PDB file of C-alpha atoms in Angstrom:
ATOM      1  CA  MET A 180    -126.616  -4.164 -58.589  1.00  0.00           C
ATOM      2  CA  GLY A 181    -127.175  -1.065 -56.318  1.00  0.00           C
ATOM      3  CA  GLY A 182    -125.912  -2.969 -53.282  1.00  0.00           C
ATOM      4  CA  ARG A 183    -122.445  -3.742 -54.872  1.00  0.00           C
ATOM      5  CA  VAL A 184    -121.737   0.012 -55.620  1.00  0.00           C
ATOM      6  CA  ALA A 185    -122.886   1.159 -52.131  1.00  0.00           C
ATOM      7  CA  ARG A 186    -120.634  -1.483 -50.465  1.00  0.00           C
ATOM      8  CA  LEU A 187    -117.688  -0.352 -52.643  1.00  0.00           C
ATOM      9  CA  ALA A 188    -118.340   3.350 -51.755  1.00  0.00           C
ATOM     10  CA  ARG A 189    -118.420   2.482 -47.958  1.00  0.00           C
ATOM     11  CA  PHE A 190    -115.176   0.425 -48.415  1.00  0.00           C
ATOM     12  CA  VAL A 191    -113.402   3.370 -50.210  1.00  0.00           C
ATOM     13  CA  LEU A 192    -114.611   5.740 -47.479  1.00  0.00           C
ATOM     14  CA  ALA A 193    -113.422   3.414 -44.700  1.00  0.00           C
ATOM     15  CA  VAL A 194    -109.946   3.028 -46.261  1.00  0.00           C
ATOM     16  CA  SER A 195    -109.571   6.719 -46.805  1.00  0.00           C
ATOM     17  CA  GLY A 196    -110.624   7.429 -43.168  1.00  0.00           C
ATOM     18  CA  VAL A 197    -108.117   4.890 -41.790  1.00  0.00           C
ATOM     19  CA  ALA A 198    -105.388   6.349 -44.070  1.00  0.00           C
ATOM     20  CA  LEU A 199    -106.125   9.916 -42.824  1.00  0.00           C
ATOM     21  CA  GLY A 200    -106.117   8.745 -39.169  1.00  0.00           C
ATOM     22  CA  VAL A 201    -102.734   7.032 -39.590  1.00  0.00           C
ATOM     23  CA  SER A 202    -101.272  10.069 -41.317  1.00  0.00           C
ATOM     24  CA  PHE A 203    -102.150  12.262 -38.228  1.00  0.00           C
ATOM     25  CA  ALA A 204    -100.831   9.636 -35.824  1.00  0.00           C
ATOM     26  CA  LEU A 205     -97.339   9.363 -37.361  1.00  0.00           C
ATOM     27  CA  PRO A 206     -94.747  11.913 -36.342  1.00  0.00           C
ATOM     28  CA  ALA A 207     -93.839  14.395 -39.045  1.00  0.00           C
ATOM     29  CA  ALA A 208     -90.481  13.774 -40.812  1.00  0.00           C
ATOM     30  CA  PRO A 209     -87.964  16.560 -40.299  1.00  0.00           C
ATOM     31  CA  ALA A 210     -87.763  18.807 -43.301  1.00  0.00           C
ATOM     32  CA  ALA A 211     -84.514  19.334 -45.126  1.00  0.00           C
ATOM     33  CA  ALA A 212     -83.486  22.588 -43.483  1.00  0.00           C
ATOM     34  CA  HIS A 213     -82.022  24.675 -46.205  1.00  0.00           C
ATOM     35  CA  ASN A 214     -80.965  28.117 -45.138  1.00  0.00           C
ATOM     36  CA  SER A 215     -81.741  31.181 -47.291  1.00  0.00           C
ATOM     37  CA  LEU A 216     -81.319  34.948 -47.248  1.00  0.00           C
ATOM     38  CA  THR A 217     -84.338  36.700 -45.912  1.00  0.00           C
ATOM     39  CA  GLY A 218     -83.181  40.329 -46.021  1.00  0.00           C
ATOM     40  CA  SER A 219     -80.280  42.649 -45.925  1.00  0.00           C
ATOM     41  CA  ASP A 220     -79.278  46.307 -45.057  1.00  0.00           C
ATOM     42  CA  PRO A 221     -78.785  47.774 -47.548  1.00  0.00           C
ATOM     43  CA  ARG A 222     -81.264  45.787 -49.526  1.00  0.00           C
ATOM     44  CA  ASP A 223     -80.384  44.194 -52.673  1.00  0.00           C
ATOM     45  CA  GLY A 224     -80.441  46.566 -55.646  1.00  0.00           C
ATOM     46  CA  ALA A 225     -80.394  49.647 -53.352  1.00  0.00           C
ATOM     47  CA  ARG A 226     -78.864  52.983 -54.293  1.00  0.00           C
ATOM     48  CA  VAL A 227     -77.423  54.631 -51.201  1.00  0.00           C
ATOM     49  CA  ALA A 228     -75.960  58.126 -50.886  1.00  0.00           C
ATOM     50  CA  SER A 229     -74.240  57.659 -47.573  1.00  0.00           C
ATOM     51  CA  ALA A 230     -72.210  54.615 -46.765  1.00  0.00           C
ATOM     52  CA  PRO A 231     -73.576  52.499 -43.964  1.00  0.00           C
ATOM     53  CA  ALA A 232     -71.164  51.734 -41.061  1.00  0.00           C
ATOM     54  CA  ARG A 233     -71.828  48.081 -41.451  1.00  0.00           C
ATOM     55  CA  ILE A 234     -73.582  45.631 -43.828  1.00  0.00           C
ATOM     56  CA  GLU A 235     -76.152  43.235 -42.271  1.00  0.00           C
ATOM     57  CA  LEU A 236     -77.439  39.989 -43.810  1.00  0.00           C
ATOM     58  CA  ARG A 237     -80.471  38.155 -42.378  1.00  0.00           C
ATOM     59  CA  PHE A 238     -81.098  34.461 -42.923  1.00  0.00           C
ATOM     60  CA  LEU A 239     -83.943  31.929 -42.257  1.00  0.00           C
ATOM     61  CA  SER A 240     -81.823  29.894 -39.868  1.00  0.00           C
ATOM     62  CA  ARG A 241     -79.153  30.376 -37.100  1.00  0.00           C
ATOM     63  CA  LEU A 242     -75.656  30.887 -38.591  1.00  0.00           C
ATOM     64  CA  ASP A 243     -72.494  28.896 -37.609  1.00  0.00           C
ATOM     65  CA  PRO A 244     -69.550  31.360 -37.677  1.00  0.00           C
ATOM     66  CA  SER A 245     -67.197  28.530 -38.527  1.00  0.00           C
ATOM     67  CA  THR A 246     -68.973  27.768 -41.809  1.00  0.00           C
ATOM     68  CA  THR A 247     -70.047  31.290 -42.786  1.00  0.00           C
ATOM     69  CA  LYS A 248     -68.004  33.342 -45.253  1.00  0.00           C
ATOM     70  CA  ILE A 249     -68.873  36.926 -46.108  1.00  0.00           C
ATOM     71  CA  THR A 250     -66.904  39.060 -48.666  1.00  0.00           C
ATOM     72  CA  ILE A 251     -67.562  42.659 -49.696  1.00  0.00           C
ATOM     73  CA  THR A 252     -65.937  43.933 -52.972  1.00  0.00           C
ATOM     74  CA  GLY A 253     -66.287  47.389 -54.392  1.00  0.00           C
ATOM     75  CA  PRO A 254     -65.421  49.077 -57.716  1.00  0.00           C
ATOM     76  CA  ASP A 255     -62.306  47.521 -59.357  1.00  0.00           C
ATOM     77  CA  ASN A 256     -62.616  44.475 -57.108  1.00  0.00           C
ATOM     78  CA  VAL A 257     -61.302  46.227 -54.066  1.00  0.00           C
ATOM     79  CA  ALA A 258     -62.053  44.581 -50.719  1.00  0.00           C
ATOM     80  CA  ALA A 259     -64.470  46.626 -48.601  1.00  0.00           C
ATOM     81  CA  GLU A 260     -64.653  44.610 -45.341  1.00  0.00           C
ATOM     82  CA  GLY A 261     -63.669  46.877 -42.445  1.00  0.00           C
ATOM     83  CA  GLY A 262     -63.248  44.034 -39.938  1.00  0.00           C
ATOM     84  CA  ALA A 263     -64.386  40.604 -38.667  1.00  0.00           C
ATOM     85  CA  PRO A 264     -68.074  39.665 -38.959  1.00  0.00           C
ATOM     86  CA  SER A 265     -70.281  39.591 -35.895  1.00  0.00           C
ATOM     87  CA  PHE A 266     -73.053  36.982 -35.462  1.00  0.00           C
ATOM     88  CA  SER A 267     -76.401  37.178 -33.705  1.00  0.00           C
ATOM     89  CA  GLY A 268     -78.596  34.134 -34.238  1.00  0.00           C
ATOM     90  CA  SER A 269     -79.639  34.233 -37.912  1.00  0.00           C
ATOM     91  CA  ARG A 270     -77.952  37.635 -38.632  1.00  0.00           C
ATOM     92  CA  VAL A 271     -74.416  38.568 -39.556  1.00  0.00           C
ATOM     93  CA  GLY A 272     -73.069  42.100 -39.646  1.00  0.00           C
ATOM     94  CA  VAL A 273     -69.714  43.114 -41.301  1.00  0.00           C
ATOM     95  CA  PRO A 274     -68.056  46.534 -40.815  1.00  0.00           C
ATOM     96  CA  PHE A 275     -68.128  48.322 -44.073  1.00  0.00           C
ATOM     97  CA  LYS A 276     -65.043  50.276 -45.347  1.00  0.00           C
ATOM     98  CA  PRO A 277     -66.370  52.187 -48.322  1.00  0.00           C
ATOM     99  CA  GLY A 278     -64.141  53.379 -51.262  1.00  0.00           C
ATOM    100  CA  ARG A 279     -65.171  55.212 -54.308  1.00  0.00           C
ATOM    101  CA  ALA A 280     -68.739  55.478 -55.565  1.00  0.00           C
ATOM    102  CA  GLY A 281     -70.013  52.508 -57.610  1.00  0.00           C
ATOM    103  CA  LEU A 282     -71.266  48.878 -57.287  1.00  0.00           C
ATOM    104  CA  TYR A 283     -70.582  46.989 -54.173  1.00  0.00           C
ATOM    105  CA  ILE A 284     -71.115  43.186 -54.070  1.00  0.00           C
ATOM    106  CA  VAL A 285     -71.705  41.342 -50.743  1.00  0.00           C
ATOM    107  CA  GLY A 286     -70.959  37.609 -51.311  1.00  0.00           C
ATOM    108  CA  TYR A 287     -72.052  35.011 -48.793  1.00  0.00           C
ATOM    109  CA  GLN A 288     -71.680  31.257 -48.295  1.00  0.00           C
ATOM    110  CA  VAL A 289     -73.468  29.682 -45.205  1.00  0.00           C
ATOM    111  CA  ALA A 290     -74.248  26.064 -44.351  1.00  0.00           C
ATOM    112  CA  SER A 291     -77.766  24.779 -43.905  1.00  0.00           C
ATOM    113  CA  GLY A 292     -78.722  22.681 -40.860  1.00  0.00           C
ATOM    114  CA  ASP A 293     -78.202  19.564 -43.208  1.00  0.00           C
ATOM    115  CA  GLY A 294     -74.709  20.807 -44.136  1.00  0.00           C
ATOM    116  CA  HIS A 295     -75.712  21.872 -47.653  1.00  0.00           C
ATOM    117  CA  PRO A 296     -73.766  25.012 -48.655  1.00  0.00           C
ATOM    118  CA  ILE A 297     -75.891  28.048 -49.805  1.00  0.00           C
ATOM    119  CA  SER A 298     -74.219  30.908 -51.549  1.00  0.00           C
ATOM    120  CA  GLY A 299     -75.383  34.123 -53.199  1.00  0.00           C
ATOM    121  CA  GLU A 300     -74.819  37.829 -53.238  1.00  0.00           C
ATOM    122  CA  VAL A 301     -76.424  41.185 -52.531  1.00  0.00           C
ATOM    123  CA  ARG A 302     -75.674  44.099 -54.734  1.00  0.00           C
ATOM    124  CA  PHE A 303     -75.977  47.764 -53.915  1.00  0.00           C
ATOM    125  CA  THR A 304     -74.701  50.939 -55.383  1.00  0.00           C
ATOM    126  CA  LEU A 305     -72.910  53.634 -53.377  1.00  0.00           C
ATOM    127  CA  THR A 306     -73.725  56.923 -55.231  1.00  0.00           C
ATOM    128  CA  THR A 307     -71.100  59.062 -53.352  1.00  0.00           C
ATOM    129  CA  GLY A 308     -67.532  57.915 -52.549  1.00  0.00           C
ATOM    130  CA  THR A 309     -65.074  58.646 -49.880  1.00  0.00           C
ATOM    131  CA  PRO A 310     -63.474  62.086 -49.964  1.00  0.00           C
ATOM    132  CA  ALA A 311     -60.517  62.460 -52.270  1.00  0.00           C
ATOM    133  CA  ASP A 312     -56.980  62.117 -50.838  1.00  0.00           C
ATOM    134  CA  PRO A 313     -56.089  65.649 -49.789  1.00  0.00           C
ATOM    135  CA  SER A 314     -52.296  65.100 -50.402  1.00  0.00           C
ATOM    136  CA  ALA A 315     -52.986  64.698 -54.179  1.00  0.00           C
ATOM    137  CA  SER A 316     -52.933  67.712 -56.364  1.00  0.00           C
ATOM    138  CA  PRO A 317     -55.372  68.027 -59.321  1.00  0.00           C
ATOM    139  CA  GLY A 318     -52.425  67.892 -61.900  1.00  0.00           C
ATOM    140  CA  GLU A 319     -50.758  64.800 -60.586  1.00  0.00           C
ATOM    141  CA  PRO A 320     -51.075  61.385 -62.307  1.00  0.00           C
TER     142      PRO A 320
END
């Protein structure tokens, strides 16, 4: 009886060894390349006292300008993009045109290498707004 168990154990070890060797010999299948946000400036959830000149988003993979859409909205849904986005590999920067103090939402939609759209947002709070309009008097509506 001991011989049968020993033969079975050797057989299992041999099959396992062959399977392991074959797995190393085969080329790796390409991973489904889904892009994702890796960071931002200002960071998500930040409270900033002075408005940055531009908003920067950093992603895992290179961005395609033709499939990337960035929006910035401020308090009362007012657009706060100050110009066209600029791209550098996996980074995109958008000039920022701040308005009044409050919550700003940077929305993004990018395409992954496999064409899958990825979207999300970064939120930050500007704690001081732009100076008041000097032509307005305090008593005017």
